[in-house]
Amino acid sequence: SALFPLVVAAEITPIVIGGSLGLLLLRRVGLFSALFPLVVAAEITPIVIGGSLGLTGKYEQLALMQKRGFELWQHQINRQGGMLGRPVELILKDDQSDKKQAIEIYRNLLDNKKVDLIFAPYSSGLTNAIMPVVESHNIPLIASGAAANMLWEQGYKNLFGLFLPASRYTVGFLEMIALSGITEITIVTANDLFSQAIADGARKWAEDFGLTVTFQRDFQKGERDLLAVATEIAAYTPKVLIVCGHYNESIDMLKALEKVGYQPPLYFATIGPALEKFQHQLGEQAEGVFSSVQWSSQALHRKEDGELFVQPFIAEYGVEPSYHAAQAYAAGQVLVAAIEENQSLDLDALRKKLSTFHTLNVIGRYGVDATGRQVRHFALNSQWQNGKLEIVWPAELATSQPQLNISQQ
C-alpha cells in the first residue's frame, strides 16, 4: 500500500481520417504511483480520417506518391497542434486499385463509424465507385485523385474537385503547338472514364484551336501489349501523337512504337511523364516527351511552399514529389482551412464551406462551381529535356523553351 493516491495518465485519442492505408496511432493508459495527490489529465480525442489508395495494382506508383503526401501533411499538422487542438489519425488501406475493394473499405469505415472524415482514393473510376457510399453518409469528400468530368455531372452533393478537370488536360499543349503552326494531331486513348474525358476534351479543344484530328483510336484499359495500336499509328505517320491514359499507357505506347520503328516528332502523354520513374525507366527514349502537370516544384505558387512541402518531402522519402503527392498534401490543406474557419467538425458546415470559399494551397487556388467542379486551378505543361523535367508552358512560368522539332513537320 502507498502513502499517496495514484496518478492516472489520460488516454489521448487521435482524430482519425479514413483512407486506404493502415496507419494507426498507439494509445496508452499509464497507471503509476506518485507522492502527490490524484491527478487525472483530460482526455483528448483524435480526429480520425480514413480512406483507401491503390498501393498495389495498376495505380501503385501514383497511389504511393499520394500516400506520402497525406502522411507528410498529417505529421506536420500534428506537430502544429492538430486540427481544432486535436491530433489527427490516418487510416489508409490498400484497395488494390480495385473498385469493389474500395467500396468495401469505405463502407466499413463509414458504416461502423470508424472515422470522422475521409480522404479520396486515387483515380476517377474508384472515386466514382465509392460515391454512392459517400452520398448515403452525407460526408464531404475532396477529390484528390480524380478529374473525370462526368464525376460532376452526376448530381453529387459531397464531391469537391481539387484540380483541373480531365477535359482540360491537353489545352495548354494544343494551344502551344497551334501557335507554332502545327495543324494536325492524332489521339489514342484507353477506354476508362478518366482517359476518355481527356480524349473528348482534346478533340473539342483541337477544333477550337483550328487543329485537325487525322486519326483516333481507343484501346482496352489494362492492355499492356499495344503493338497493334502502334502499327495503326505508324501507318498514318502522325507528326503529333496524344496518348490519353495513366502511367502504364504512357510507357507501353512508346515501347510499342519503338518496336514498329516509328517515333512521332511530338509525343504527349498524360500522367506517366510527370514521374521521375518515367525517365529512369526509359532513359534516352523519354527525351522530348510532353505532358501536363497539375503542379511542379520548379514553378511554385508561393516561395514558402518549397520549405513547407518540397524540401521536407525529399528529406523524408529521398525523391522529388510528383504532382500526385502535392495533390494529396493540398487536400489536407484545404480540409484543415475549411474546418479551422468553421471551428467545427460539423459536416453540414464543412460542406457549405467547401462549396463557397476560396483558399490557396500548395498546388494553387481552390474554388469550385455549383456542381463541385474545380474552376480556379490551372495546369502546366512539361517536357523532358536533357534528362530533366522542364516546365515549357505557360511562358510566364516556363523554366525552358519547348523543343517542338518543327523541322520534322
Coordinates of C-alpha atoms in Angstrom, one line a residue:
S1 CA 0.0 0.0 0.0
A2 CA 1.1 3.5 -0.8
L3 CA 1.1 6.6 1.3
F4 CA -0.3 8.7 -1.5
P5 CA -3.0 8.3 -4.2
L6 CA -2.4 7.1 -7.7
V7 CA -1.9 9.4 -10.7
V8 CA -3.7 8.3 -13.8
A9 CA -2.3 9.4 -17.2
A10 CA -5.1 10.2 -19.6
E11 CA -5.8 8.4 -22.8
I12 CA -5.2 10.6 -25.7
T13 CA -7.4 9.7 -28.7
P14 CA -6.3 11.0 -32.1
I15 CA -8.6 12.4 -34.8
V16 CA -8.9 9.6 -37.4
I17 CA -9.1 10.3 -41.1
G18 CA -10.1 7.3 -43.2
G19 CA -8.1 6.1 -46.2
S20 CA -6.7 3.1 -47.9
L21 CA -3.5 2.9 -45.8
G22 CA -3.3 1.4 -42.4
L23 CA -1.6 3.9 -40.1
L24 CA -2.8 3.7 -36.5
L25 CA -1.5 5.8 -33.7
L26 CA -0.9 4.0 -30.4
R27 CA -3.0 4.9 -27.4
R28 CA -1.6 4.2 -23.9
V29 CA -3.0 4.5 -20.5
G30 CA -0.4 4.6 -17.7
L31 CA -1.0 3.8 -14.1
F32 CA 1.7 4.8 -11.7
S33 CA 2.3 5.6 -8.0
A34 CA 3.3 9.1 -7.0
L35 CA 4.0 11.1 -3.9
F36 CA 1.4 13.7 -5.0
P37 CA -2.4 13.9 -4.9
L38 CA -4.6 12.3 -7.6
V39 CA -4.2 14.0 -11.0
V40 CA -6.3 13.0 -14.0
A41 CA -5.4 14.6 -17.3
A42 CA -8.2 15.5 -19.6
E43 CA -9.0 13.1 -22.5
I44 CA -8.1 14.4 -26.0
T45 CA -9.9 12.5 -28.7
P46 CA -8.2 12.4 -32.1
I47 CA -9.8 13.3 -35.4
V48 CA -9.7 10.2 -37.5
I49 CA -9.5 10.4 -41.3
G50 CA -9.8 7.3 -43.3
G51 CA -9.7 6.2 -46.9
S52 CA -8.1 3.9 -49.5
L53 CA -5.4 4.0 -52.1
G54 CA -4.2 1.6 -54.8
L55 CA -0.9 0.7 -53.1
T56 CA -0.8 -2.5 -55.2
G57 CA -2.2 -3.0 -58.7
K58 CA -2.2 -0.6 -61.7
Y59 CA -2.2 2.6 -59.7
E60 CA 0.6 1.6 -57.4
Q61 CA 3.2 4.2 -58.4
L62 CA 0.7 7.1 -58.3
A63 CA -1.0 6.0 -55.1
L64 CA 2.3 5.7 -53.3
M65 CA 3.0 9.3 -54.1
Q66 CA -0.4 10.2 -52.7
K67 CA 0.2 8.2 -49.5
R68 CA 3.4 10.1 -48.9
G69 CA 1.6 13.4 -49.5
F70 CA -1.1 12.5 -47.0
E71 CA 1.4 11.3 -44.4
L72 CA 3.6 14.4 -44.6
W73 CA 0.6 16.6 -44.2
Q74 CA -0.5 14.5 -41.1
H75 CA 2.9 14.7 -39.5
Q76 CA 3.2 18.4 -40.0
I77 CA -0.3 19.3 -38.8
N78 CA 0.2 17.2 -35.7
R79 CA 3.4 19.0 -34.9
Q80 CA 1.5 22.2 -35.2
G81 CA -1.1 21.1 -32.6
G82 CA -3.5 19.1 -34.8
M83 CA -6.9 20.3 -36.0
L84 CA -9.1 22.2 -33.5
G85 CA -6.5 21.3 -30.9
R86 CA -6.8 17.6 -31.5
P87 CA -4.3 15.2 -33.1
V88 CA -5.0 13.7 -36.5
E89 CA -5.0 10.0 -37.0
L90 CA -4.8 8.5 -40.5
I91 CA -6.3 5.1 -41.6
L92 CA -5.3 4.4 -45.1
K93 CA -5.9 1.0 -46.6
D94 CA -4.8 -0.7 -49.8
D95 CA -7.8 -1.1 -52.2
Q96 CA -5.5 -2.9 -54.7
S97 CA -6.6 -0.4 -57.4
D98 CA -9.9 -2.3 -57.5
K99 CA -13.4 -0.7 -57.3
K100 CA -15.0 -3.4 -55.3
Q101 CA -12.2 -3.3 -52.7
A102 CA -12.5 0.4 -52.4
I103 CA -16.3 0.3 -52.0
E104 CA -15.9 -2.3 -49.2
I105 CA -13.3 -0.2 -47.4
Y106 CA -15.3 3.0 -47.4
R107 CA -18.5 1.1 -46.4
N108 CA -16.7 -0.5 -43.5
L109 CA -15.1 2.8 -42.4
L110 CA -18.4 4.8 -42.6
D111 CA -21.0 2.1 -41.6
N112 CA -19.0 1.3 -38.5
K113 CA -18.3 4.9 -37.6
K114 CA -14.6 4.3 -37.5
V115 CA -13.8 7.8 -38.9
D116 CA -14.7 11.4 -38.6
L117 CA -13.7 12.4 -42.1
I118 CA -12.5 10.7 -45.3
F119 CA -9.8 11.2 -48.0
A120 CA -10.4 10.1 -51.5
P121 CA -9.0 7.1 -53.4
Y122 CA -6.8 7.5 -56.5
S123 CA -8.4 7.5 -59.9
S124 CA -11.7 8.8 -61.3
G125 CA -13.1 5.2 -61.6
L126 CA -12.6 4.4 -57.9
T127 CA -13.8 7.8 -56.8
N128 CA -17.0 7.4 -58.8
A129 CA -17.4 3.8 -57.5
I130 CA -17.4 4.9 -53.8
M131 CA -19.6 8.0 -54.2
P132 CA -22.9 6.2 -53.6
V133 CA -21.5 5.1 -50.2
V134 CA -20.2 8.7 -49.5
E135 CA -23.5 10.2 -50.5
S136 CA -25.5 7.8 -48.3
H137 CA -23.5 9.1 -45.3
N138 CA -23.7 12.7 -46.5
I139 CA -20.0 13.3 -45.8
P140 CA -17.9 15.8 -47.8
L141 CA -15.0 14.4 -49.9
I142 CA -12.2 16.3 -51.6
A143 CA -11.3 14.6 -54.9
S144 CA -7.6 14.5 -54.5
G145 CA -7.0 11.8 -57.2
A146 CA -9.9 12.2 -59.7
A147 CA -10.6 14.6 -62.5
A148 CA -13.1 12.9 -65.0
N149 CA -15.7 15.5 -66.0
M150 CA -18.6 13.0 -65.5
L151 CA -18.0 13.0 -61.8
W152 CA -19.5 16.5 -61.6
E153 CA -22.4 15.6 -63.9
Q154 CA -23.9 13.0 -61.5
G155 CA -25.5 15.5 -59.1
Y156 CA -23.3 14.5 -56.2
K157 CA -23.7 16.9 -53.2
N158 CA -20.5 15.9 -51.4
L159 CA -17.7 15.8 -54.0
F160 CA -15.4 18.7 -54.4
G161 CA -12.7 18.9 -57.1
L162 CA -9.2 19.9 -56.2
F163 CA -7.6 20.3 -59.6
L164 CA -8.2 20.8 -63.3
P165 CA -10.9 18.6 -64.9
A166 CA -9.6 15.9 -67.3
S167 CA -11.2 17.6 -70.3
R168 CA -8.7 20.4 -70.0
Y169 CA -5.6 18.4 -69.6
T170 CA -4.4 19.0 -73.2
V171 CA -5.4 22.6 -73.5
G172 CA -2.0 24.2 -72.9
F173 CA -0.2 21.7 -75.2
L174 CA -2.7 22.2 -78.0
E175 CA -2.5 26.0 -77.7
M176 CA 1.3 25.8 -77.8
I177 CA 1.5 23.7 -80.9
A178 CA -1.3 25.6 -82.7
L179 CA 0.7 28.9 -82.2
S180 CA 3.8 27.2 -83.6
G181 CA 2.0 26.5 -86.9
I182 CA 1.2 22.8 -86.4
T183 CA -2.2 21.8 -87.9
E184 CA -2.8 18.1 -87.4
I185 CA -2.8 15.7 -84.4
T186 CA -3.5 12.0 -83.7
I187 CA -5.3 10.9 -80.5
V188 CA -5.3 7.4 -78.9
T189 CA -6.9 6.6 -75.6
A190 CA -7.6 3.9 -73.0
N191 CA -11.3 3.3 -72.6
D192 CA -11.6 4.2 -68.8
L193 CA -13.6 7.3 -67.6
F194 CA -10.6 9.5 -66.9
S195 CA -8.8 8.7 -70.2
Q196 CA -11.9 9.1 -72.3
A197 CA -12.6 12.5 -70.7
I198 CA -9.1 13.7 -71.7
A199 CA -9.6 12.4 -75.2
D200 CA -13.1 14.1 -75.5
G201 CA -11.6 17.3 -74.3
A202 CA -8.7 17.1 -76.7
R203 CA -11.0 16.7 -79.7
K204 CA -13.1 19.7 -78.6
W205 CA -10.1 21.9 -77.9
A206 CA -8.3 20.8 -81.1
E207 CA -11.3 22.1 -83.1
D208 CA -11.3 25.4 -81.1
F209 CA -7.6 25.9 -81.9
G210 CA -8.0 25.0 -85.6
L211 CA -6.3 21.6 -85.4
T212 CA -7.5 18.6 -87.4
V213 CA -7.6 15.1 -85.8
T214 CA -6.4 12.9 -88.6
F215 CA -6.6 9.6 -86.7
Q216 CA -8.1 8.4 -83.4
R217 CA -8.3 5.1 -81.7
D218 CA -9.5 3.6 -78.4
F219 CA -7.9 0.6 -76.7
Q220 CA -8.8 -1.6 -73.7
K221 CA -7.7 -0.2 -70.3
G222 CA -5.1 -2.5 -68.7
E223 CA -3.9 -3.9 -72.1
R224 CA -0.1 -3.9 -71.9
D225 CA 0.6 -5.1 -75.4
L226 CA -0.1 -2.0 -77.6
L227 CA 1.7 -3.3 -80.7
A228 CA -1.5 -3.5 -82.8
V229 CA -2.3 0.1 -82.0
A230 CA 1.2 1.3 -82.7
T231 CA 1.1 -0.4 -86.1
E232 CA -2.0 1.5 -87.0
I233 CA -0.5 4.8 -85.8
A234 CA 2.7 4.2 -87.8
A235 CA 0.7 3.7 -90.9
Y236 CA -0.6 7.3 -90.6
T237 CA 2.9 8.7 -89.7
P238 CA 1.4 11.4 -87.5
K239 CA 3.6 14.3 -86.5
V240 CA 1.8 14.8 -83.2
L241 CA 0.6 11.9 -81.0
I242 CA -1.5 12.4 -77.9
V243 CA -1.8 9.4 -75.6
C244 CA -4.6 9.6 -73.0
G245 CA -4.2 7.2 -70.1
H246 CA -2.2 6.6 -66.9
Y247 CA 1.4 5.6 -66.2
N248 CA 1.5 2.3 -68.0
E249 CA -0.1 3.6 -71.2
S250 CA 2.5 6.4 -71.5
I251 CA 5.3 3.8 -71.2
D252 CA 3.8 0.9 -73.2
M253 CA 2.8 3.1 -76.2
L254 CA 6.4 4.4 -76.6
K255 CA 7.8 0.9 -76.4
A256 CA 5.3 -0.4 -78.9
L257 CA 6.1 2.4 -81.3
E258 CA 9.8 1.6 -81.0
K259 CA 9.1 -2.0 -82.0
V260 CA 7.3 -0.9 -85.2
G261 CA 10.1 1.6 -86.0
Y262 CA 8.2 4.8 -85.7
Q263 CA 8.6 7.8 -83.4
P264 CA 6.3 10.8 -83.8
P265 CA 8.2 14.1 -83.7
L266 CA 5.9 15.3 -80.9
Y267 CA 4.7 12.8 -78.3
F268 CA 2.3 13.9 -75.5
A269 CA 1.1 11.5 -72.8
T270 CA -0.8 12.1 -69.6
I271 CA 0.2 11.1 -66.0
G272 CA 3.3 9.0 -66.6
P273 CA 5.8 11.6 -67.9
A274 CA 5.2 13.6 -64.7
L275 CA 7.1 11.0 -62.6
E276 CA 10.9 10.7 -62.3
K277 CA 10.4 7.0 -62.7
F278 CA 9.3 7.6 -66.3
Q279 CA 12.7 8.9 -67.3
H280 CA 14.5 6.3 -65.2
Q281 CA 12.7 3.5 -66.9
L282 CA 13.0 4.9 -70.5
G283 CA 16.3 6.8 -70.4
E284 CA 17.0 8.5 -73.7
Q285 CA 13.6 7.5 -75.1
A286 CA 12.0 9.9 -72.6
E287 CA 13.7 12.8 -74.2
G288 CA 11.3 15.3 -75.8
V289 CA 8.1 13.8 -74.3
F290 CA 5.5 16.3 -73.3
S291 CA 2.8 16.0 -70.6
S292 CA 0.6 18.2 -68.4
V293 CA 1.2 18.5 -64.7
Q294 CA -1.1 19.9 -62.1
W295 CA 1.9 21.2 -60.1
S296 CA 5.7 21.4 -60.3
S297 CA 8.4 22.0 -57.7
Q298 CA 10.0 24.2 -60.4
A299 CA 7.0 26.6 -60.6
L300 CA 5.8 27.1 -57.1
H301 CA 2.8 29.3 -56.5
R302 CA 4.3 30.6 -53.2
K303 CA 8.0 30.8 -52.3
E304 CA 7.3 29.2 -48.9
D305 CA 6.0 26.0 -50.5
G306 CA 9.5 24.8 -51.1
E307 CA 10.3 24.9 -47.4
L308 CA 6.9 23.8 -46.3
F309 CA 6.4 20.8 -48.7
V310 CA 9.1 20.1 -51.3
Q311 CA 12.2 20.1 -49.0
P312 CA 10.5 18.0 -46.2
F313 CA 9.2 15.6 -48.8
I314 CA 12.6 15.0 -50.3
A315 CA 14.2 14.7 -46.9
E316 CA 11.6 12.1 -45.8
Y317 CA 11.3 10.0 -48.9
G318 CA 14.5 10.7 -50.9
V319 CA 12.7 11.6 -54.2
E320 CA 11.1 14.7 -55.7
P321 CA 7.4 14.8 -55.1
S322 CA 5.2 14.4 -58.2
Y323 CA 2.0 16.4 -58.6
H324 CA 0.1 13.4 -57.2
A325 CA 1.9 13.8 -53.9
A326 CA 1.2 17.6 -54.0
Q327 CA -2.5 16.9 -54.6
A328 CA -2.8 14.7 -51.5
Y329 CA -0.9 17.3 -49.4
A330 CA -3.2 20.1 -50.8
A331 CA -6.3 18.1 -50.0
G332 CA -5.2 18.1 -46.3
Q333 CA -4.5 21.9 -46.5
V334 CA -7.9 22.6 -48.0
L335 CA -9.7 20.4 -45.4
V336 CA -8.0 22.0 -42.4
A337 CA -8.6 25.5 -43.8
A338 CA -12.3 24.8 -44.0
I339 CA -12.5 23.2 -40.6
E340 CA -10.5 25.9 -38.9
E341 CA -12.6 28.6 -40.5
N342 CA -15.7 26.9 -39.2
Q343 CA -14.1 26.0 -35.9
S344 CA -16.2 22.8 -36.1
L345 CA -16.3 19.3 -37.5
D346 CA -20.0 19.7 -38.3
L347 CA -20.4 18.0 -41.8
D348 CA -23.1 20.4 -43.0
A349 CA -21.0 23.4 -42.2
L350 CA -18.0 21.7 -43.8
R351 CA -20.0 21.0 -47.0
K352 CA -21.1 24.6 -47.2
K353 CA -17.6 25.9 -46.7
L354 CA -16.1 23.7 -49.3
S355 CA -18.8 24.8 -51.7
T356 CA -18.3 28.5 -51.3
F357 CA -14.8 29.5 -50.0
H358 CA -11.6 30.2 -51.9
T359 CA -8.2 29.3 -50.5
L360 CA -4.6 28.9 -51.5
N361 CA -2.8 25.6 -51.2
V362 CA 0.5 24.1 -52.4
I363 CA -0.9 23.4 -55.9
G364 CA -2.5 26.8 -56.4
R365 CA -6.0 28.1 -55.9
Y366 CA -9.1 26.3 -54.7
G367 CA -12.6 27.3 -55.7
V368 CA -15.5 25.3 -57.1
D369 CA -18.7 25.9 -59.1
A370 CA -22.2 24.9 -58.1
T371 CA -21.5 21.3 -59.1
G372 CA -18.3 21.0 -57.0
R373 CA -16.1 21.1 -60.1
Q374 CA -12.8 22.9 -59.6
V375 CA -12.7 26.2 -61.6
R376 CA -9.8 28.2 -60.1
H377 CA -6.8 25.9 -60.7
F378 CA -4.8 25.6 -63.9
A379 CA -2.3 23.1 -65.2
L380 CA 1.3 23.4 -66.5
N381 CA 2.9 21.7 -69.5
S382 CA 6.2 19.9 -69.2
Q383 CA 8.8 18.3 -71.4
W384 CA 11.8 16.0 -70.7
Q385 CA 14.9 17.8 -71.8
N386 CA 18.4 16.6 -71.2
G387 CA 17.2 14.2 -68.5
K388 CA 15.3 16.9 -66.7
L389 CA 11.6 17.6 -66.5
E390 CA 11.2 21.2 -67.6
I391 CA 8.1 23.5 -67.5
V392 CA 7.5 24.8 -71.0
W393 CA 4.1 26.3 -70.9
P394 CA 2.6 28.8 -70.0
A395 CA 5.5 31.0 -71.0
E396 CA 5.4 33.2 -67.8
L397 CA 6.1 30.1 -65.6
A398 CA 8.4 28.2 -68.1
T399 CA 11.8 27.0 -67.0
S400 CA 12.8 26.2 -70.6
Q401 CA 11.6 26.8 -74.1
P402 CA 9.6 24.0 -75.7
Q403 CA 11.5 21.8 -78.2
L404 CA 9.0 21.3 -80.9
N405 CA 11.1 19.7 -83.7
I406 CA 9.3 21.8 -86.2
S407 CA 11.9 20.9 -88.8
Q408 CA 10.4 17.4 -88.8
Q409 CA 6.9 18.7 -89.7

